Coordinates of C-alpha atoms in Angstrom, one line a residue:
X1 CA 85.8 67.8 65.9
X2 CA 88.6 66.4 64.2
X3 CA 90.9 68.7 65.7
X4 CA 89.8 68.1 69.0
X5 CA 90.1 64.2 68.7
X6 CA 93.6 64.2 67.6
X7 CA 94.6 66.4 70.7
X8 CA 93.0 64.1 73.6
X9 CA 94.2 61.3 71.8
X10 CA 97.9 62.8 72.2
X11 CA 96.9 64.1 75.4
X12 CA 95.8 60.6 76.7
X13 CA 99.4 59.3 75.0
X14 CA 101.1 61.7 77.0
X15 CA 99.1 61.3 80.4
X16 CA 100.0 57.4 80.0
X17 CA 103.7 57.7 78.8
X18 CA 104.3 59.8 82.4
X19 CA 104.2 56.8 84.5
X20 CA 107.2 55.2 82.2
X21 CA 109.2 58.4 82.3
X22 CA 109.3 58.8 85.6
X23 CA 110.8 55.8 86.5
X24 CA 113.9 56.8 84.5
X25 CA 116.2 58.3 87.5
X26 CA 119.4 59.7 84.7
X27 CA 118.4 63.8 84.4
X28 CA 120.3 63.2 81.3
X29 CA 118.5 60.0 80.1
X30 CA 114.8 61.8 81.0
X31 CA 116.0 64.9 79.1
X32 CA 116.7 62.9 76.3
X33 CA 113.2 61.1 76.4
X34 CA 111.4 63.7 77.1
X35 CA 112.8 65.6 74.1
X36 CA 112.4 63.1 71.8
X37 CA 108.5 62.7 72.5
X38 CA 108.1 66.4 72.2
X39 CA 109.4 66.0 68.9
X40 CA 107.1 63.6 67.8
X41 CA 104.1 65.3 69.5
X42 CA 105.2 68.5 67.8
X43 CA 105.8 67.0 63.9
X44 CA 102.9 64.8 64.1
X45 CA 100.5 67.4 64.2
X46 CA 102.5 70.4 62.5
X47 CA 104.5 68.7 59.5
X48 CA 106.5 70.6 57.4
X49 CA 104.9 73.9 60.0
X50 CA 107.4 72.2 62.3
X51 CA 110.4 74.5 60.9
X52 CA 108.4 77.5 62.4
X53 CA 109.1 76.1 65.9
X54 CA 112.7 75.1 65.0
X55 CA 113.7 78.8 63.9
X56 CA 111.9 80.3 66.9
X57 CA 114.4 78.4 69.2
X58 CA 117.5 79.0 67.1
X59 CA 117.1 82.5 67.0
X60 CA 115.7 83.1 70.6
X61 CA 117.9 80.7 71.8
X62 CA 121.1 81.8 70.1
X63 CA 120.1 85.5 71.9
X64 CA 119.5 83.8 75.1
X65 CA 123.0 82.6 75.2
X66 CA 125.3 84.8 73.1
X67 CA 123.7 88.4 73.7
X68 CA 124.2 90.5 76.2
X69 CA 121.9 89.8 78.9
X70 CA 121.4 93.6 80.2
X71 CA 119.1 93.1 77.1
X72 CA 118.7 89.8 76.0
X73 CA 115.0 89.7 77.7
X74 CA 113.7 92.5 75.8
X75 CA 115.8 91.8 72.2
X76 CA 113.8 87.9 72.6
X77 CA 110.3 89.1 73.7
X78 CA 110.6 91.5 70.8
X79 CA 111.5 88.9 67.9
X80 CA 109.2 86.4 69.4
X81 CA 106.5 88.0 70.0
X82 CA 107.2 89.6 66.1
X83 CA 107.7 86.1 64.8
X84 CA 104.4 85.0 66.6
X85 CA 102.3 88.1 64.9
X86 CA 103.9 87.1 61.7
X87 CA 103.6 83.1 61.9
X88 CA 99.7 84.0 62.1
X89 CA 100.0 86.4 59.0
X90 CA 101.0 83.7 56.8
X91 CA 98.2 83.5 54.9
X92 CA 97.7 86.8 53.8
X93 CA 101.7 86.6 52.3
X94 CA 100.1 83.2 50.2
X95 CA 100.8 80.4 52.3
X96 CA 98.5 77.7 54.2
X97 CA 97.7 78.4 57.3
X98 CA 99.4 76.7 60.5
X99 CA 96.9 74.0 62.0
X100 CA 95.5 74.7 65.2
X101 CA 97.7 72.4 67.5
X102 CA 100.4 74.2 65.7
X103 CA 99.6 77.7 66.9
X104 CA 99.3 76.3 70.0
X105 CA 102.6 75.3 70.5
X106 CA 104.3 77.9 69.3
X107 CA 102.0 80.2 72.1
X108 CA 103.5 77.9 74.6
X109 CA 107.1 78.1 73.0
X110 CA 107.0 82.3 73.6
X111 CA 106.3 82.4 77.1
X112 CA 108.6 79.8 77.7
X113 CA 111.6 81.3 75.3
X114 CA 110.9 84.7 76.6
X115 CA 110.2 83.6 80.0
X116 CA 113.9 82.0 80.2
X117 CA 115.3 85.5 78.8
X118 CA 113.7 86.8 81.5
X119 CA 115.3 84.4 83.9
X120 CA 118.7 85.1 82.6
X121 CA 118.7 88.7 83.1
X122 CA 117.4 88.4 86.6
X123 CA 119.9 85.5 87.1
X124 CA 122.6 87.9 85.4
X125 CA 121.7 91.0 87.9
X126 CA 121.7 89.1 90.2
X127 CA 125.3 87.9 89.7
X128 CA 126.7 91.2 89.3
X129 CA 126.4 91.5 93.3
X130 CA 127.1 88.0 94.4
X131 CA 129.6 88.2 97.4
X132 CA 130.1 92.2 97.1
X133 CA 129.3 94.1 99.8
X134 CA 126.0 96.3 99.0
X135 CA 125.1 99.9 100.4
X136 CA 121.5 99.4 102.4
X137 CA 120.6 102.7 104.7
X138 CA 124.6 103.0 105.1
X139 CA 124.8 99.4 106.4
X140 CA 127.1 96.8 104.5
X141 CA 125.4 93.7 103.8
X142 CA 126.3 90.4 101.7
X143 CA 124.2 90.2 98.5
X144 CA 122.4 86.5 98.4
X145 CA 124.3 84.0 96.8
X146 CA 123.2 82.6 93.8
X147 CA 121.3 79.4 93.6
X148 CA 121.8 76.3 91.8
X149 CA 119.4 77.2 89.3
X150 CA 120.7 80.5 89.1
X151 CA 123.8 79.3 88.2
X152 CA 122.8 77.2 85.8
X153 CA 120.9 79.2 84.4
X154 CA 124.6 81.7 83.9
X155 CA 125.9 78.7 81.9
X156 CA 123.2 77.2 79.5
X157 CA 124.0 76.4 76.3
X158 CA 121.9 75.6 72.6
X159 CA 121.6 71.7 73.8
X160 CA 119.4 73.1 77.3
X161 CA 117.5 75.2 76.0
X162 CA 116.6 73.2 73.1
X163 CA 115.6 69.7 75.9
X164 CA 113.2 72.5 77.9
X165 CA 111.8 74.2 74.7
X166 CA 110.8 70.3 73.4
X167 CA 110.4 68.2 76.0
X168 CA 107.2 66.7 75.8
X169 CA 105.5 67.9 79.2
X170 CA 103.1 70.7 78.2
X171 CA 104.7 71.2 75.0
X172 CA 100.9 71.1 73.2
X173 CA 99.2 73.6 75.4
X174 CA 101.0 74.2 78.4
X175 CA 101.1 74.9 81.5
X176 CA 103.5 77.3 81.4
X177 CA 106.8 76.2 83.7
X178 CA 109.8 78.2 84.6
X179 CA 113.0 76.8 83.6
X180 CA 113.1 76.4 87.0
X181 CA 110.6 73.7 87.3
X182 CA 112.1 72.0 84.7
X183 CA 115.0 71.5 86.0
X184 CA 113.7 70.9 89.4
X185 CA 112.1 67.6 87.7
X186 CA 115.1 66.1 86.8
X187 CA 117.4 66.9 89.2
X188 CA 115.3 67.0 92.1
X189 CA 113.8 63.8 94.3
X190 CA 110.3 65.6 94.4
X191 CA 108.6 63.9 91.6
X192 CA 109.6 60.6 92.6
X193 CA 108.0 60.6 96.2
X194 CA 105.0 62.7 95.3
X195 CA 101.7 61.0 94.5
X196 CA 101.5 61.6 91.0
X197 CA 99.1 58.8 90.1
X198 CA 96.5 60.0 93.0
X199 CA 96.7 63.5 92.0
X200 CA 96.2 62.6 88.5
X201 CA 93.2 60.5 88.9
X202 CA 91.8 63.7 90.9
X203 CA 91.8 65.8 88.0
X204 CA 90.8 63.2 85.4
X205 CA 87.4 62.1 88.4
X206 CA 86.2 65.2 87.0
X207 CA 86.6 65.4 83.1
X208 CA 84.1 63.0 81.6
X209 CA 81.4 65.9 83.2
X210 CA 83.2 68.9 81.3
X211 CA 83.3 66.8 78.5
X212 CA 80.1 65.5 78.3
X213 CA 78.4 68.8 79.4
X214 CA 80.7 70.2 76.4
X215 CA 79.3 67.8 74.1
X216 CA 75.5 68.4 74.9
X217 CA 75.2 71.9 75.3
X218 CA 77.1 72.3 72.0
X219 CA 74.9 69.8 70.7
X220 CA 71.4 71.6 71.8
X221 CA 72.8 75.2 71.5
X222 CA 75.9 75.1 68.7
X223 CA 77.8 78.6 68.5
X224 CA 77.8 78.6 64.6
X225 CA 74.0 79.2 64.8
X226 CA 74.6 82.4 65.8
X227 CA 76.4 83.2 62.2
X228 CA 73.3 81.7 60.8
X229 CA 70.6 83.9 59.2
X230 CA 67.9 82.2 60.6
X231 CA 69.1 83.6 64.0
X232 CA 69.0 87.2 62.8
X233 CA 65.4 87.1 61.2
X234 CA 63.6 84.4 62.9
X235 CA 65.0 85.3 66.9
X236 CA 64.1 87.8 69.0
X237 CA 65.9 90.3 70.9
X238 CA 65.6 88.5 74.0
X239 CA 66.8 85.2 72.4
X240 CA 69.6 86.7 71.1
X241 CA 71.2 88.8 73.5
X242 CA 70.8 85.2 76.3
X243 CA 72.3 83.2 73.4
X244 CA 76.0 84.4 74.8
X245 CA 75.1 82.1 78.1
X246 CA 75.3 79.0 76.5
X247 CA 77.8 79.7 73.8
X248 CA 80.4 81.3 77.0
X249 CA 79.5 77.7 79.0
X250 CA 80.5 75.8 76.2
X251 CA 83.4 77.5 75.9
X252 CA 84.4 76.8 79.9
X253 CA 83.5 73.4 79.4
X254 CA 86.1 73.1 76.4
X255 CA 88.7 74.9 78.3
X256 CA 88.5 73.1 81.9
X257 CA 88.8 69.6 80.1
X258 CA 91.6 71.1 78.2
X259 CA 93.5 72.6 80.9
X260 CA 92.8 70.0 83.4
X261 CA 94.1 67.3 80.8
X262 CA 97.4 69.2 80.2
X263 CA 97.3 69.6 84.0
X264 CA 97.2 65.4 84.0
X265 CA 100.5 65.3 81.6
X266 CA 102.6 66.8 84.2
X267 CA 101.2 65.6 87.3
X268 CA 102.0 61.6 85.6
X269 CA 105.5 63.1 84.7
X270 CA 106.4 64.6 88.4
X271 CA 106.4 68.1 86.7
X272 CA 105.9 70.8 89.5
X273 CA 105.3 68.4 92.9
X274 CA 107.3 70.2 95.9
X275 CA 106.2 70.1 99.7
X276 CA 103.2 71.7 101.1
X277 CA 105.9 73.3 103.1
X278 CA 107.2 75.4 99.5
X279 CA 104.1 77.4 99.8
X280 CA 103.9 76.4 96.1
X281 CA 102.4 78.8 93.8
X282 CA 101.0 78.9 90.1
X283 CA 103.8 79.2 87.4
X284 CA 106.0 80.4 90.1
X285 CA 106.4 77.6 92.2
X286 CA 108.2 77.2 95.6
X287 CA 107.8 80.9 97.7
X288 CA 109.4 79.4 100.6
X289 CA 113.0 78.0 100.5
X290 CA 112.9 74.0 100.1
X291 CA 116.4 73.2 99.8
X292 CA 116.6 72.0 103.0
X293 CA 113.6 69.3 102.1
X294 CA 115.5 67.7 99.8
X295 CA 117.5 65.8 102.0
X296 CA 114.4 63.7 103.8
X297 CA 112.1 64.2 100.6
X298 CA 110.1 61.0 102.2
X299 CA 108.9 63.0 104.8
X300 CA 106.9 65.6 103.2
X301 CA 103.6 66.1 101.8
X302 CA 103.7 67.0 98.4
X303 CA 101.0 69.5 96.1
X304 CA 101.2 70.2 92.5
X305 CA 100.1 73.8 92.9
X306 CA 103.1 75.4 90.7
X307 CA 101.6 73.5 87.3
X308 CA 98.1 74.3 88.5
X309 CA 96.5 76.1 85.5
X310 CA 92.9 76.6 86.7
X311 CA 91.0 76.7 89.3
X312 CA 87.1 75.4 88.3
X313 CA 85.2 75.4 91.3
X314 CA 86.1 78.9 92.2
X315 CA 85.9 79.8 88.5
X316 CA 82.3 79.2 89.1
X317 CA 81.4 79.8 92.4
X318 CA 83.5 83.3 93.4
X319 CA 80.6 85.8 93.4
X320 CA 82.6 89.0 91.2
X321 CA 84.3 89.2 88.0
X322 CA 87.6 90.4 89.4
X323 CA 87.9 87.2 91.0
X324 CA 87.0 85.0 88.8
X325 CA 90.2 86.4 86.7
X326 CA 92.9 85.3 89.3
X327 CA 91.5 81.6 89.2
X328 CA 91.4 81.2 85.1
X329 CA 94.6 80.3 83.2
X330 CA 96.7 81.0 86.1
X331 CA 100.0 79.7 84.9
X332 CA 99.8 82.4 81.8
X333 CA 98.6 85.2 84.1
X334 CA 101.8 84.5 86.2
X335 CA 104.1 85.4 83.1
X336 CA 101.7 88.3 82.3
X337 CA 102.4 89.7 85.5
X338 CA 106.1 89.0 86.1
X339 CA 107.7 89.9 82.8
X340 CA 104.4 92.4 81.6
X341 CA 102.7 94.3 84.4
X342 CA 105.6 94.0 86.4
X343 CA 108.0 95.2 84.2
X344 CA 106.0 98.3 82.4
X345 CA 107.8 101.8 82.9
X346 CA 103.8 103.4 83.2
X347 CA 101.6 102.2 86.7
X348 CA 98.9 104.1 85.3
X349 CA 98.9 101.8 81.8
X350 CA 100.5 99.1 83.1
X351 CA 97.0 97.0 83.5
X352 CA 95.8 97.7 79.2
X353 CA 99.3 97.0 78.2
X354 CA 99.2 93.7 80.1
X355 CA 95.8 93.0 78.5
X356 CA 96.8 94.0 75.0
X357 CA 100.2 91.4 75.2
X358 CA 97.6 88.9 76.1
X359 CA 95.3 89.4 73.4
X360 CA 98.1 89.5 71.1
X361 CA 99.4 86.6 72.7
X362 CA 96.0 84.8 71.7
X363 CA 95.9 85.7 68.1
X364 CA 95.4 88.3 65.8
X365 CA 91.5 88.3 65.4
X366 CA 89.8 90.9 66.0
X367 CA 87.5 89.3 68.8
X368 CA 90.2 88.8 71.0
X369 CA 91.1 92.5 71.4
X370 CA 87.2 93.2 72.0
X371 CA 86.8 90.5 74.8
X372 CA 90.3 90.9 76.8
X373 CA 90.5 95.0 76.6
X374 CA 87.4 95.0 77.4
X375 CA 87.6 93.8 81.1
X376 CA 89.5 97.1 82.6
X377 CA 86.4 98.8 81.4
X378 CA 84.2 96.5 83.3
X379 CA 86.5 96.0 86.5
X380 CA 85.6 99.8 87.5
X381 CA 82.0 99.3 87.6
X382 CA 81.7 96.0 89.2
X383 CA 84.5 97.7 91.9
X384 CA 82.2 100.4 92.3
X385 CA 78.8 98.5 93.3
X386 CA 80.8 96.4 95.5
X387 CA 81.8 99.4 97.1
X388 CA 78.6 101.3 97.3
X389 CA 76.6 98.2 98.4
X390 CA 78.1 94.9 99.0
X391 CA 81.1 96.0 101.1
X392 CA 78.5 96.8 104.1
X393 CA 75.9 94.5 103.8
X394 CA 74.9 91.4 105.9
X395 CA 72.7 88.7 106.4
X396 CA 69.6 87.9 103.6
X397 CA 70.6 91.4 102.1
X398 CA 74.5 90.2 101.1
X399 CA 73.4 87.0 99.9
X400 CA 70.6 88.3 97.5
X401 CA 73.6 91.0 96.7
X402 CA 76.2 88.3 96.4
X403 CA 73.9 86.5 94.2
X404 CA 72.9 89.7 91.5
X405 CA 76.8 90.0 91.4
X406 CA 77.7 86.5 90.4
X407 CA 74.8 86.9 87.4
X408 CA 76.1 90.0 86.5
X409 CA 79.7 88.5 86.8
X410 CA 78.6 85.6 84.5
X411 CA 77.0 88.0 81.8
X412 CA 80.0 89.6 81.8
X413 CA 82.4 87.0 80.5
X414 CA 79.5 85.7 78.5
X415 CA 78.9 88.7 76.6
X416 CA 82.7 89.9 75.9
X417 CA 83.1 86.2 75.5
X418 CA 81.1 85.9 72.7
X419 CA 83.7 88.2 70.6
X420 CA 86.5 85.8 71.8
X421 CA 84.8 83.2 69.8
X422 CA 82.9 85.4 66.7
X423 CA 86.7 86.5 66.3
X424 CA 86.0 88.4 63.0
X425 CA 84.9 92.0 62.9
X426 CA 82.4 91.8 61.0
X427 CA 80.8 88.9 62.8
X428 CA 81.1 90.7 65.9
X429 CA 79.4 94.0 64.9
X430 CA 76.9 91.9 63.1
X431 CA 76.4 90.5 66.8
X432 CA 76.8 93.5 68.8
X433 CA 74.4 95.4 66.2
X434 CA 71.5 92.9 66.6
X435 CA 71.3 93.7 70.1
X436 CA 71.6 97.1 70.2
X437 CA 75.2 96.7 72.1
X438 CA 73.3 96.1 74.9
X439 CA 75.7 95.2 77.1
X440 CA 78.0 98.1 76.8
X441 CA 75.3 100.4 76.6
X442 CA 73.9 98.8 80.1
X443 CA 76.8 99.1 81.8
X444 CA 78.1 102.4 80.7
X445 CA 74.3 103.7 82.0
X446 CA 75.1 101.8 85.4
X447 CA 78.5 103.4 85.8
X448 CA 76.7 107.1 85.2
X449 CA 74.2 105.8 87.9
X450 CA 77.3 104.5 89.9
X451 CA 78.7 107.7 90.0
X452 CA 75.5 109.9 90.5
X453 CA 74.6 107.7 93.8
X454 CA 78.4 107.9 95.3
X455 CA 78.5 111.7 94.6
X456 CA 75.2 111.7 96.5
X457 CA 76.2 109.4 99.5
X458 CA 79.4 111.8 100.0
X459 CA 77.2 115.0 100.1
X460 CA 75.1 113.6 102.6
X461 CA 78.0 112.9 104.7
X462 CA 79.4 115.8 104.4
X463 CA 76.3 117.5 105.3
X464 CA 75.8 115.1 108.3
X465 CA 79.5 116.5 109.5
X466 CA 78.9 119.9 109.2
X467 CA 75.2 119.3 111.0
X468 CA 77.3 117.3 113.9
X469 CA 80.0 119.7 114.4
X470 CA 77.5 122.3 114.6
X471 CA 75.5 120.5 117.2
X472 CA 78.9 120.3 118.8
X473 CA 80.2 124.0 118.8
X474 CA 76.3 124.7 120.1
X475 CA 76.6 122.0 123.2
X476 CA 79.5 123.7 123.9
X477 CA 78.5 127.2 124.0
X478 CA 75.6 126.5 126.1
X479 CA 77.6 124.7 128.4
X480 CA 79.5 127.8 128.5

């Protein structure tokens, strides 16, 4: 627990020290700041590990700024994603291993360095067309001029990218911002007229019940009992394979007081508040242009949607697993999707390469490439039930439906989940073995039976044509 101490103790540091730098109006002043208590966040809990974060951002940063930026995207996500594999290696070369708040921040310092290459090159492309006249179905039109952003973005320099890499606002665990939104903080009068005390106390109404659920289910069910040997002899089946409910719920529990505290830090700070109007979204932030807001910023209504990482209640209450997906880490799925699933040459494997950069992303353990590849395997069945039964019904008969989904939905991420936190191989067979892989077995039975039943309900139909049109063609020949 010592671990987890230390980080809600910097957490609550953070959360606090928002409503002093917001006051501060200088962008240069709040860059400073900001930096400087991203600094000491950072060494305080990484030490001499702190020189793994400084090479990351002279390297990434140095191709950010000098390369050439038809490539500079791809040349960065390769080295830091490389650096990121090897940073977690370390001990096998001899050396200690990072702490955990270390590997943390340097997860958080990839999307963002990478993110920013990516935001260079589209910036760049972008540039090549400014005020030239484009072909368009033979009709000349004026390519859209860049942006401020955009711009600044053309001309960033070592000192930038080193204030947006460090500054203090999610610089522990996230979320995950554009360069953007950073920018947008400082130089923008958003964060200054949004209510960023309200919407703070919002989040932090809920926490003490993550937390203290957290602490008593961990308490009453703890997960390293299932490494235990009395668990394997003395347990049944049964108690075994519905062990993975409780260990999964402590698991949410950890993570929605986590996210929803890192959430806190940049709601105090101003990070991410734009108008309603924006139609602000996760990680991306304004879809709609606001530059026309900033001029009467008094007169707005203001969200914090764009730093919005999770989304608990519909976490838990959306009945199917494909849903539940879009609502978790949401920040983090945004990069996955713009400069992953987006960007991959192959639609077809464009879904398992996004899921395998995410489990890399997460570490190197084993367990996190059997719980996150596992979902596309999943996604197909639940799609296909839906489909065969849910998609039609009504009344008591979708409810009862909507209900079986949401359980199956839950056992689901509780079963691959279990892997996420075993994380070793060997653990994980070990798991997986003393229940007869029930899950995978279950589900690759209820695909076959899936499969069987649509096959079935399209021959039927068919028939039903064929017996309609020949009803048809008889009515008509009588009428004849």
């Amino acid at each position: 627990m010592k671990d987890d101490i230390v980080y809600l103790v910097l957490l609550g540091l953070c959360i606090g020290f928002g409503h002093f730098y917001r006051k501060f109006k200088d962008p240069e002043e709040k860059k400073l700041l900001g930096t400087c208590l991203g600094i000491l966040v950072m060494v305080s809990v990484s030490g001499l590990h702190t020189v793994h974060m400084l090479f990351c951002y002279l390297v990434a940063s140095l191709i950010i700024v000098y390369a050439n930026r038809k490539t500079c995207h791809l040349v960065t996500f390769g080295f830091m994603f490389g650096y990121l594999f090897l940073f977690r290696s370390v001990t096998y070369l001899g050396f200690d291993a990072p702490p955990g708040h270390t590997n943390m921040i340097q997860m958080i310092l990839t999307l963002k360095l990478v993110g920013l290459a990516f935001e260079v090159n589209a910036a760049y492309t972008k540039s090549l067309g400014d005020g030239a006249a484009k072909k368009d179905d033979d009709t000349k039109t004026l390519a859209e001029p860049l942006s401020e952003n955009e711009k600044a973005l053309l001309k960033l320099d070592l000192q930038n990218v080193f204030h947006y890499c460090f500054n203090y606002v999610g610089i522990l665990t996230g979320p995950y911002f554009t360069y953007k939104t950073y920018r947008d903080a400082l130089y923008l009068p958003f964060s200054s007229k949004a209510d960023c005390i309200g919407a703070t106390v919002e989040k932090l109404k809920v926490i003490p019940l993550y937390a203290g659920l957290f602490l008593l289910i961990s308490y009453v069910w703890p997960l390293n009992y299932a490494t235990s040997a009395e668990f394997y002899e003395e347990r049944s089946f049964f108690y075994r394979l519905m062990y993975v409910w409780p260990t999964f719920f402590i698991f949410r529990m950890r993570i929605y007081t986590g996210i929803l505290l890192s959430e806190c830090v940049c709601t105090m700070a101003g990070f991410g508040a734009y108008p309603k109007l924006c139609a602000n979204k996760s990680g991306h932030g304004p879809s709609k242009d606001c530059s026309a807001m900033i001029g009467n910023p008094d007169e707005h209504e203001y969200d914090f949607e764009t730093v919005r990482n999770i989304d608990v209640i519909n976490t838990e209450r959306c009945w199917t697993f494909r849903e539940a997906m879009r609502y978790w880490n949401t920040c983090v799925q945004y990069w996955m999707a713009m400069y992953v699933y987006k960007r991959f040459p192959s639609k077809k494997y464009r879904t398992l390469a996004t899921l395998a950069v995410s489990a890399i992303w997460h570490g190197v353990y084993a367990g996190y490439y059997f719980c996150i590849c596992a979902a596309p395997f999943y996604l197909p069945i639940e799609d296909l039930y839906v489909k065969l039964f849910i998609k039609n019904a009504t009344g008591t008969k979708l409810k009862v439906l909507n209900v079986i989904c949401w359980i199956s939905k839950f056992f689901a991420f509780s079963y691959m989940g279990i892997a996420f936190l075993l994380l070793t191989i060997e653990k994980i067979w070990f798991y997986y073995n003393s229940v007869y892989h029930f899950g995978y077995i279950f589900w690759i039975v209820l695909y076959g039976v899936g499969v069987l039943i649509a096959k079935d309900r399209k021959a039927k139909a068919k028939r039903a044509e064929r017996l309609a049109a020949a009803a048809a063609t008889g009515a008509e020949v009588a009428g004849q």
